[in-house]
mmCIF file of C-alpha atoms and ligand atoms in Angstrom:
data_model
loop_
_atom_site.group_PDB
_atom_site.id
_atom_site.type_symbol
_atom_site.label_atom_id
_atom_site.label_comp_id
_atom_site.label_asym_id
_atom_site.label_seq_id
_atom_site.Cartn_x
_atom_site.Cartn_y
_atom_site.Cartn_z
ATOM 1 C CA MET A 1 0.000 0.000 0.000
ATOM 2 C CA ASN A 2 1.126 3.514 -0.709
ATOM 3 C CA LYS A 3 2.109 5.608 2.271
ATOM 4 C CA ARG A 4 -0.178 8.417 3.274
ATOM 5 C CA THR A 5 1.226 11.851 2.588
ATOM 6 C CA ILE A 6 1.223 14.577 5.195
ATOM 7 C CA LEU A 7 2.109 18.023 3.956
ATOM 8 C CA THR A 8 2.349 21.453 5.455
ATOM 9 C CA GLY A 9 3.733 24.844 4.491
ATOM 10 C CA ILE A 10 5.360 27.513 6.616
ATOM 11 C CA THR A 11 5.024 31.066 5.375
ATOM 12 C CA THR A 12 8.395 32.769 5.481
ATOM 13 C CA THR A 13 7.568 35.984 7.250
ATOM 14 C CA GLY A 14 8.902 36.608 10.708
ATOM 15 C CA THR A 15 11.044 34.602 13.042
ATOM 16 C CA PRO A 16 9.786 31.493 14.881
ATOM 17 C CA HIS A 17 8.536 31.909 18.460
ATOM 18 C CA LEU A 18 7.875 29.461 21.288
ATOM 19 C CA GLY A 19 4.224 29.152 20.217
ATOM 20 C CA ASN A 20 5.227 28.010 16.706
ATOM 21 C CA TYR A 21 7.683 25.604 18.255
ATOM 22 C CA VAL A 22 5.261 23.942 20.635
ATOM 23 C CA GLY A 23 2.215 24.066 18.364
ATOM 24 C CA ALA A 24 3.653 23.127 14.994
ATOM 25 C CA ILE A 25 7.378 22.615 14.612
ATOM 26 C CA LYS A 26 8.054 20.158 17.424
ATOM 27 C CA PRO A 27 5.160 17.792 16.635
ATOM 28 C CA ALA A 28 6.028 17.880 12.935
ATOM 29 C CA ILE A 29 9.656 17.049 13.580
ATOM 30 C CA GLN A 30 8.680 14.172 15.834
ATOM 31 C CA ALA A 31 6.349 12.904 13.125
ATOM 32 C CA SER A 32 9.135 13.172 10.542
ATOM 33 C CA HIS A 33 11.033 10.385 12.299
ATOM 34 C CA GLY A 34 8.207 7.895 11.818
ATOM 35 C CA ASP A 35 8.191 5.418 8.938
ATOM 36 C CA GLY A 36 4.478 5.074 8.359
ATOM 37 C CA VAL A 37 3.965 8.228 6.318
ATOM 38 C CA ARG A 38 5.571 10.363 3.667
ATOM 39 C CA SER A 39 5.882 13.860 5.050
ATOM 40 C CA CYS A 40 6.444 17.064 3.110
ATOM 41 C CA TYR A 41 7.395 20.343 4.780
ATOM 42 C CA PHE A 42 8.065 23.375 2.720
ATOM 43 C CA LEU A 43 8.965 27.030 3.033
ATOM 44 C CA ALA A 44 6.052 28.913 1.511
ATOM 45 C CA ASP A 45 8.006 31.859 0.173
ATOM 46 C CA TYR A 46 5.514 32.700 -2.581
ATOM 47 C CA HIS A 47 2.925 33.035 0.177
ATOM 48 C CA ALA A 48 5.245 35.406 2.006
ATOM 49 C CA LEU A 49 5.067 37.824 -0.922
ATOM 50 C CA ILE A 50 1.347 38.269 -0.300
ATOM 51 C CA LYS A 51 1.970 39.787 3.104
ATOM 52 C CA CYS A 52 5.388 41.286 2.767
ATOM 53 C CA ARG A 53 7.079 43.583 0.263
ATOM 54 C CA ASP A 54 10.373 43.828 2.048
ATOM 55 C CA PRO A 55 12.826 41.557 0.183
ATOM 56 C CA GLY A 56 15.243 41.577 3.114
ATOM 57 C CA VAL A 57 12.585 40.304 5.494
ATOM 58 C CA VAL A 58 11.453 37.511 3.163
ATOM 59 C CA HIS A 59 15.028 36.422 2.611
ATOM 60 C CA GLN A 60 16.070 36.547 6.268
ATOM 61 C CA SER A 61 12.932 34.777 7.378
ATOM 62 C CA THR A 62 13.488 31.981 4.874
ATOM 63 C CA LEU A 63 16.984 31.540 6.260
ATOM 64 C CA GLU A 64 15.837 31.531 9.882
ATOM 65 C CA ILE A 65 12.924 29.177 9.383
ATOM 66 C CA ALA A 66 14.977 26.717 7.346
ATOM 67 C CA ALA A 67 17.749 26.833 9.970
ATOM 68 C CA THR A 68 15.181 26.273 12.711
ATOM 69 C CA TRP A 69 13.726 23.115 11.224
ATOM 70 C CA LEU A 70 17.156 21.688 10.483
ATOM 71 C CA ALA A 71 18.609 22.633 13.879
ATOM 72 C CA LEU A 72 15.722 20.930 15.634
ATOM 73 C CA GLY A 73 16.529 17.714 13.859
ATOM 74 C CA LEU A 74 14.081 17.401 10.988
ATOM 75 C CA ASP A 75 14.914 14.093 9.340
ATOM 76 C CA THR A 76 15.415 15.214 5.756
ATOM 77 C CA ASP A 77 16.152 11.688 4.570
ATOM 78 C CA LYS A 78 12.641 10.654 5.483
ATOM 79 C CA ALA A 79 10.787 13.937 5.104
ATOM 80 C CA LEU A 80 10.799 16.083 1.987
ATOM 81 C CA PHE A 81 11.991 19.565 2.920
ATOM 82 C CA TYR A 82 11.981 22.173 0.165
ATOM 83 C CA ARG A 83 11.368 25.768 -0.739
ATOM 84 C CA GLN A 84 8.176 26.370 -2.677
ATOM 85 C CA SER A 85 9.822 28.692 -5.201
ATOM 86 C CA ASP A 86 12.330 25.960 -6.135
ATOM 87 C CA ILE A 87 9.481 23.904 -7.571
ATOM 88 C CA PRO A 88 8.374 25.683 -10.775
ATOM 89 C CA GLU A 89 5.706 23.022 -11.261
ATOM 90 C CA ILE A 90 3.785 24.588 -8.362
ATOM 91 C CA SER A 91 3.375 27.873 -10.241
ATOM 92 C CA GLU A 92 2.425 26.002 -13.367
ATOM 93 C CA LEU A 93 -0.217 24.048 -11.532
ATOM 94 C CA THR A 94 -1.482 27.238 -9.929
ATOM 95 C CA TRP A 95 -2.425 28.521 -13.373
ATOM 96 C CA LEU A 96 -4.203 25.328 -14.409
ATOM 97 C CA LEU A 97 -6.185 25.481 -11.183
ATOM 98 C CA THR A 98 -6.848 29.213 -11.546
ATOM 99 C CA CYS A 99 -8.539 28.518 -14.862
ATOM 100 C CA ILE A 100 -11.102 26.197 -13.312
ATOM 101 C CA THR A 101 -11.649 27.914 -9.967
ATOM 102 C CA ALA A 102 -14.904 29.814 -9.588
ATOM 103 C CA LYS A 103 -14.374 33.464 -8.787
ATOM 104 C CA GLY A 104 -17.325 33.167 -6.427
ATOM 105 C CA LEU A 105 -15.415 30.622 -4.378
ATOM 106 C CA MET A 106 -12.555 33.059 -3.894
ATOM 107 C CA ASN A 107 -14.987 35.852 -3.019
ATOM 108 C CA ARG A 108 -15.897 33.854 0.062
ATOM 109 C CA ALA A 109 -12.357 33.510 1.450
ATOM 110 C CA HIS A 110 -12.157 34.880 5.008
ATOM 111 C CA ALA A 111 -8.891 36.765 4.540
ATOM 112 C CA TYR A 112 -10.147 38.534 1.415
ATOM 113 C CA LYS A 113 -13.545 39.267 2.934
ATOM 114 C CA ALA A 114 -11.950 40.732 6.037
ATOM 115 C CA ALA A 115 -9.835 43.070 3.905
ATOM 116 C CA VAL A 116 -12.906 44.205 1.937
ATOM 117 C CA GLN A 117 -14.876 44.678 5.128
ATOM 118 C CA GLU A 118 -12.167 46.843 6.593
ATOM 119 C CA ASN A 119 -12.204 49.083 3.523
ATOM 120 C CA VAL A 120 -15.981 49.376 3.578
ATOM 121 C CA GLU A 121 -15.981 50.287 7.259
ATOM 122 C CA LYS A 122 -13.495 53.043 6.592
ATOM 123 C CA GLY A 123 -15.652 54.345 3.759
ATOM 124 C CA GLU A 124 -12.954 53.488 1.209
ATOM 125 C CA ASP A 125 -13.242 51.801 -2.154
ATOM 126 C CA SER A 126 -13.853 48.135 -1.293
ATOM 127 C CA ASP A 127 -10.837 46.996 -3.360
ATOM 128 C CA LEU A 128 -8.375 49.487 -1.939
ATOM 129 C CA ALA A 129 -4.891 47.987 -1.562
ATOM 130 C CA ILE A 130 -6.131 44.448 -2.194
ATOM 131 C CA ALA A 131 -3.741 42.676 -4.529
ATOM 132 C CA MET A 132 -4.706 39.744 -6.744
ATOM 133 C CA GLY A 133 -2.216 37.693 -4.751
ATOM 134 C CA LEU A 134 -4.365 38.027 -1.664
ATOM 135 C CA PHE A 135 -7.498 37.295 -3.644
ATOM 136 C CA SER A 136 -6.279 34.134 -5.328
ATOM 137 C CA TYR A 137 -4.005 32.929 -2.563
ATOM 138 C CA PRO A 138 -6.175 29.873 -1.789
ATOM 139 C CA ILE A 139 -5.469 28.633 -5.333
ATOM 140 C CA LEU A 140 -1.717 28.760 -4.763
ATOM 141 C CA MET A 141 -2.237 26.891 -1.520
ATOM 142 C CA ALA A 142 -4.359 24.292 -3.325
ATOM 143 C CA ALA A 143 -1.519 23.820 -5.825
ATOM 144 C CA ASP A 144 0.961 23.309 -2.964
ATOM 145 C CA ILE A 145 -1.189 20.547 -1.591
ATOM 146 C CA LEU A 146 -2.460 18.866 -4.765
ATOM 147 C CA MET A 147 0.984 18.809 -6.383
ATOM 148 C CA PHE A 148 2.014 16.160 -3.862
ATOM 149 C CA ASN A 149 -1.371 14.507 -3.531
ATOM 150 C CA ALA A 150 -1.375 15.089 0.203
ATOM 151 C CA ASN A 151 -3.910 13.124 2.223
ATOM 152 C CA GLU A 152 -3.550 15.119 5.403
ATOM 153 C CA VAL A 153 -2.659 18.730 5.998
ATOM 154 C CA PRO A 154 -1.935 19.784 9.597
ATOM 155 C CA VAL A 155 -3.028 23.401 9.930
ATOM 156 C CA GLY A 156 -4.396 25.913 12.374
ATOM 157 C CA ARG A 157 -8.132 26.533 12.528
ATOM 158 C CA ASP A 158 -7.770 29.690 10.445
ATOM 159 C CA GLN A 159 -6.688 27.566 7.487
ATOM 160 C CA VAL A 160 -9.550 25.082 7.463
ATOM 161 C CA GLN A 161 -11.490 27.067 4.877
ATOM 162 C CA HIS A 162 -8.501 26.931 2.538
ATOM 163 C CA LEU A 163 -8.494 23.161 2.776
ATOM 164 C CA GLU A 164 -12.170 23.055 1.879
ATOM 165 C CA MET A 165 -11.371 25.220 -1.119
ATOM 166 C CA ALA A 166 -8.520 22.917 -2.118
ATOM 167 C CA ARG A 167 -10.928 19.976 -2.054
ATOM 168 C CA ASP A 168 -13.448 21.898 -4.095
ATOM 169 C CA ILE A 169 -10.822 22.841 -6.669
ATOM 170 C CA ALA A 170 -9.478 19.279 -6.827
ATOM 171 C CA GLN A 171 -12.956 17.915 -7.379
ATOM 172 C CA ARG A 172 -13.631 20.312 -10.220
ATOM 173 C CA PHE A 173 -10.364 19.488 -11.904
ATOM 174 C CA ASN A 174 -10.995 15.771 -11.548
ATOM 175 C CA HIS A 175 -14.477 16.231 -12.925
ATOM 176 C CA HIS A 176 -13.240 17.957 -16.074
ATOM 177 C CA PHE A 177 -9.963 16.212 -16.731
ATOM 178 C CA GLY A 178 -9.993 12.834 -14.963
ATOM 179 C CA GLU A 179 -9.092 11.566 -11.509
ATOM 180 C CA HIS A 180 -5.725 13.188 -10.946
ATOM 181 C CA PHE A 181 -6.040 14.493 -7.415
ATOM 182 C CA ILE A 182 -6.681 13.046 -3.992
ATOM 183 C CA LEU A 183 -9.018 15.197 -1.902
ATOM 184 C CA PRO A 184 -6.940 16.461 1.040
ATOM 185 C CA GLU A 185 -8.151 16.720 4.597
ATOM 186 C CA ALA A 186 -7.315 19.315 7.216
ATOM 187 C CA VAL A 187 -5.915 17.869 10.411
ATOM 188 C CA ILE A 188 -6.308 19.958 13.514
ATOM 189 C CA ASP A 189 -4.668 18.471 16.534
ATOM 190 C CA ASP A 190 -6.589 19.600 19.566
ATOM 191 C CA ASN A 191 -4.049 17.950 21.847
ATOM 192 C CA VAL A 192 -1.335 20.279 20.705
ATOM 193 C CA ALA A 193 -1.110 23.135 23.140
ATOM 194 C CA VAL A 194 -2.074 26.628 22.063
ATOM 195 C CA LEU A 195 0.624 28.459 23.921
ATOM 196 C CA PRO A 196 -0.308 31.687 25.680
ATOM 197 C CA GLY A 197 1.978 34.661 25.237
ATOM 198 C CA THR A 198 3.519 36.856 27.920
ATOM 199 C CA ASP A 199 0.174 38.663 28.380
ATOM 200 C CA GLY A 200 -1.946 35.506 28.603
ATOM 201 C CA ARG A 201 -3.557 35.798 25.161
ATOM 202 C CA LYS A 202 -2.588 33.307 22.447
ATOM 203 C CA MET A 203 1.094 33.748 21.593
ATOM 204 C CA SER A 204 1.163 35.584 18.287
ATOM 205 C CA LYS A 205 3.449 37.951 16.489
ATOM 206 C CA SER A 206 0.533 40.295 15.905
ATOM 207 C CA TYR A 207 -0.215 40.647 19.642
ATOM 208 C CA ASN A 208 3.367 41.533 20.421
ATOM 209 C CA ASN A 209 3.345 38.981 23.231
ATOM 210 C CA SER A 210 5.602 36.335 21.757
ATOM 211 C CA ILE A 211 8.934 34.978 22.917
ATOM 212 C CA PRO A 212 11.281 34.299 19.998
ATOM 213 C CA LEU A 213 12.509 30.722 19.954
ATOM 214 C CA TRP A 214 16.197 31.485 19.569
ATOM 215 C CA LEU A 215 16.781 34.261 22.036
ATOM 216 C CA PRO A 216 20.217 34.045 23.583
ATOM 217 C CA GLU A 217 20.101 32.662 27.117
ATOM 218 C CA LYS A 218 20.082 35.974 28.984
ATOM 219 C CA LYS A 219 17.379 37.461 26.810
ATOM 220 C CA LEU A 220 15.293 34.324 27.071
ATOM 221 C CA ARG A 221 15.444 34.593 30.850
ATOM 222 C CA LYS A 222 14.456 38.247 30.672
ATOM 223 C CA ALA A 223 11.508 37.483 28.396
ATOM 224 C CA ILE A 224 10.247 34.758 30.734
ATOM 225 C CA MET A 225 10.568 37.076 33.712
ATOM 226 C CA LYS A 226 8.169 39.408 31.880
ATOM 227 C CA ILE A 227 5.319 36.890 31.689
ATOM 228 C CA VAL A 228 2.363 38.545 33.364
ATOM 229 C CA THR A 229 1.365 37.114 36.754
ATOM 230 C CA ASN A 230 -0.833 38.446 39.546
ATOM 231 C CA SER A 231 0.037 40.151 42.812
ATOM 232 C CA ARG A 232 0.009 37.077 45.039
ATOM 233 C CA GLU A 233 2.936 37.195 47.435
ATOM 234 C CA PRO A 234 5.461 34.422 48.113
ATOM 235 C CA GLY A 235 3.846 31.932 50.476
ATOM 236 C CA GLU A 236 0.340 32.570 49.147
ATOM 237 C CA PRO A 237 -1.144 29.654 47.168
ATOM 238 C CA LYS A 238 -1.446 30.297 43.440
ATOM 239 C CA GLN A 239 -3.901 29.127 40.799
ATOM 240 C CA THR A 240 -2.585 27.147 37.858
ATOM 241 C CA ASP A 241 -5.581 27.243 35.551
ATOM 242 C CA ASP A 242 -5.478 30.961 34.783
ATOM 243 C CA SER A 243 -1.704 31.193 34.738
ATOM 244 C CA ALA A 244 0.117 31.832 31.456
ATOM 245 C CA LEU A 245 3.351 30.952 33.233
ATOM 246 C CA PHE A 246 2.010 27.557 34.254
ATOM 247 C CA ALA A 247 0.738 26.879 30.732
ATOM 248 C CA ILE A 248 4.062 27.782 29.177
ATOM 249 C CA TYR A 249 5.939 25.692 31.733
ATOM 250 C CA SER A 250 3.603 22.751 31.120
ATOM 251 C CA ALA A 251 4.171 22.830 27.368
ATOM 252 C CA PHE A 252 7.799 21.906 28.005
ATOM 253 C CA ALA A 253 7.412 19.767 31.126
ATOM 254 C CA SER A 254 7.045 16.030 31.635
ATOM 255 C CA THR A 255 3.897 14.953 33.471
ATOM 256 C CA GLU A 256 5.971 14.582 36.606
ATOM 257 C CA GLN A 257 7.496 18.048 36.336
ATOM 258 C CA ARG A 258 4.082 19.520 35.697
ATOM 259 C CA ASP A 259 2.625 17.884 38.806
ATOM 260 C CA GLU A 260 5.550 19.137 40.878
ATOM 261 C CA MET A 261 4.989 22.662 39.640
ATOM 262 C CA LYS A 262 1.312 22.373 40.396
ATOM 263 C CA GLN A 263 2.212 21.428 43.941
ATOM 264 C CA ALA A 264 4.680 24.302 44.147
ATOM 265 C CA PHE A 265 1.914 26.700 43.087
ATOM 266 C CA ALA A 266 -0.349 25.320 45.823
ATOM 267 C CA ASP A 267 2.499 25.691 48.301
ATOM 268 C CA GLY A 268 2.917 29.341 47.409
ATOM 269 C CA ILE A 269 6.094 29.394 45.313
ATOM 270 C CA ALA A 270 7.244 32.973 44.611
ATOM 271 C CA TRP A 271 6.532 34.108 41.039
ATOM 272 C CA GLY A 272 10.196 34.889 40.531
ATOM 273 C CA ASP A 273 11.184 31.346 41.502
ATOM 274 C CA ALA A 274 8.536 29.786 39.291
ATOM 275 C CA LYS A 275 9.774 31.886 36.388
ATOM 276 C CA GLN A 276 13.349 30.860 37.063
ATOM 277 C CA ARG A 277 12.316 27.204 36.914
ATOM 278 C CA CYS A 278 10.403 27.846 33.712
ATOM 279 C CA PHE A 279 13.444 29.495 32.165
ATOM 280 C CA GLU A 280 15.725 26.628 33.182
ATOM 281 C CA LEU A 281 13.373 24.042 31.720
ATOM 282 C CA ILE A 282 12.944 25.770 28.369
ATOM 283 C CA ASN A 283 16.583 26.711 28.148
ATOM 284 C CA SER A 284 17.728 23.146 28.773
ATOM 285 C CA GLU A 285 15.482 21.900 26.004
ATOM 286 C CA LEU A 286 16.847 24.444 23.533
ATOM 287 C CA THR A 287 20.528 24.781 24.431
ATOM 288 C CA THR A 288 21.938 22.122 22.128
ATOM 289 C CA SER A 289 19.769 23.006 19.141
ATOM 290 C CA ARG A 290 20.540 26.682 19.646
ATOM 291 C CA LEU A 291 24.199 25.994 18.999
ATOM 292 C CA VAL A 292 23.350 24.100 15.827
ATOM 293 C CA TYR A 293 21.021 26.923 14.794
ATOM 294 C CA GLU A 294 23.686 29.566 15.259
ATOM 295 C CA ASP A 295 26.160 27.456 13.356
ATOM 296 C CA LEU A 296 23.740 27.051 10.447
ATOM 297 C CA LEU A 297 22.941 30.758 10.350
ATOM 298 C CA SER A 298 26.600 31.547 9.983
ATOM 299 C CA GLU A 299 26.892 29.087 7.092
ATOM 300 C CA PRO A 300 23.803 29.456 4.918
ATOM 301 C CA ALA A 301 25.479 27.388 2.191
ATOM 302 C CA LYS A 302 24.908 24.308 4.346
ATOM 303 C CA ILE A 303 21.203 25.083 4.406
ATOM 304 C CA GLU A 304 21.046 25.853 0.707
ATOM 305 C CA ILE A 305 22.498 22.436 -0.113
ATOM 306 C CA ARG A 306 19.842 20.681 1.933
ATOM 307 C CA LEU A 307 17.109 22.750 0.274
ATOM 308 C CA GLN A 308 18.438 21.968 -3.181
ATOM 309 C CA GLU A 309 18.479 18.260 -2.366
ATOM 310 C CA GLY A 310 14.916 18.553 -1.141
ATOM 311 C CA ALA A 311 13.848 20.416 -4.273
ATOM 312 C CA GLU A 312 15.392 17.783 -6.485
ATOM 313 C CA ARG A 313 13.469 15.027 -4.755
ATOM 314 C CA ALA A 314 10.265 17.048 -4.710
ATOM 315 C CA ARG A 315 10.549 17.688 -8.437
ATOM 316 C CA GLU A 316 10.881 13.960 -9.060
ATOM 317 C CA ILE A 317 7.290 13.815 -7.871
ATOM 318 C CA ALA A 318 6.030 17.136 -9.204
ATOM 319 C CA GLY A 319 7.593 16.849 -12.681
ATOM 320 C CA PRO A 320 5.879 13.654 -13.857
ATOM 321 C CA LEU A 321 2.519 14.680 -12.375
ATOM 322 C CA MET A 322 2.757 18.056 -14.117
ATOM 323 C CA GLN A 323 3.481 16.264 -17.388
ATOM 324 C CA ARG A 324 0.291 14.261 -17.000
ATOM 325 C CA LEU A 325 -1.720 17.329 -16.062
ATOM 326 C CA ARG A 326 -0.513 19.312 -19.048
ATOM 327 C CA HIS A 327 -1.445 16.417 -21.254
ATOM 328 C CA ALA A 328 -4.836 16.117 -19.589
ATOM 329 C CA VAL A 329 -5.763 19.733 -20.299
ATOM 330 C CA GLY A 330 -4.590 19.528 -23.919
ATOM 331 C CA ILE A 331 -1.152 21.085 -23.668
ATOM 332 C CA ARG A 332 0.749 18.456 -25.606
ATOM 333 C CA PRO A 333 3.426 18.217 -28.293
ATOM 334 C CA LEU A 334 1.935 18.538 -31.753
ATOM 335 C CA VAL A 335 3.456 15.353 -33.025
HETATM 336 N N1 LIG B 401 -1.258 29.499 4.343
HETATM 337 C C1 LIG B 401 -0.582 28.762 5.374
HETATM 338 C C2 LIG B 401 -0.469 29.631 6.632
HETATM 339 O O1 LIG B 401 -0.536 30.842 6.543
HETATM 340 C C3 LIG B 401 0.784 28.320 4.928
HETATM 341 C C4 LIG B 401 0.684 27.417 3.762
HETATM 342 C C5 LIG B 401 0.962 27.716 2.457
HETATM 343 C C6 LIG B 401 0.248 26.076 3.804
HETATM 344 N N2 LIG B 401 0.742 26.626 1.669
HETATM 345 C C7 LIG B 401 0.300 25.614 2.461
HETATM 346 C C8 LIG B 401 -0.170 25.220 4.814
HETATM 347 C C9 LIG B 401 -0.084 24.314 2.136
HETATM 348 C C10 LIG B 401 -0.562 23.941 4.487
HETATM 349 C C11 LIG B 401 -0.508 23.490 3.152
HETATM 350 O O2 LIG B 401 -0.324 29.089 7.703
#
């Protein structure tokens, strides 16, 4: 039997934070060591262009995200790891899909609708500053997924609609041109922790409450010391269920360590001491990989080689499928 394919993309804007690590990167890397599936992870740099027009940021972010996944031990022999823009077949497929996608389907996309809504509320032209890239972005994402016939796509809840669109697009293509695509499914892992940020809301770059994954030790400690707590004094018992600090600690702790911390809260541990323990735990998990990360950042050529190897293997899959798709739509040699 063919292995199931799990695929996910990481948009290359910004630098990874602890929330990305706990919620997406760490589980994916663990999964990459398994033999039961074929996994594909890619740097979605074409997607980055939708949000970001600063070439330096896109480039630096691609470097940092690639270095992060490699430093944390992604098994690139088992998993396919590539940069979207290294696979020209993805752009080609995007056009074939664009030609069969209903405009009405794209009109319903949440991200596009939100942008329109914002314009309308401000009394502006509804299309102000909305690029076609934003509008047709779900088609590019469908191409990412369908190109590798992914069965499962681990994503956040905000991406579920895009998966439904990818299925819709795949179905239409299959209907017109034959059964070429598997219909992908979104996988949302509710067991994976949504990490709170330093202010207790979900950790997110846009809330300005995130702790970057690769802060040097001293800065990491400082950032953890800034996690918001309440005014309970040392010696006073503390609640765990409304504590961002406890949640962040727990995301890195073994069951045993978590229970101990719970007890310490009940016993009235001082916030400063609890934060120190939290820092030590997270720091010990990251210390070794941080060295690898820093080493990779200083030698991007090492990363580039791995990406090129990944692209070559990815194109061994994408190339032949694209050949068949071109043929299916009537783009064929004349003789
Ligand atoms: N749009 C996704 C995000 O913002 C990233 C992404 C691009 C993706 N292509 C993908 C995720 C394909 C899964 C599959 O998070």
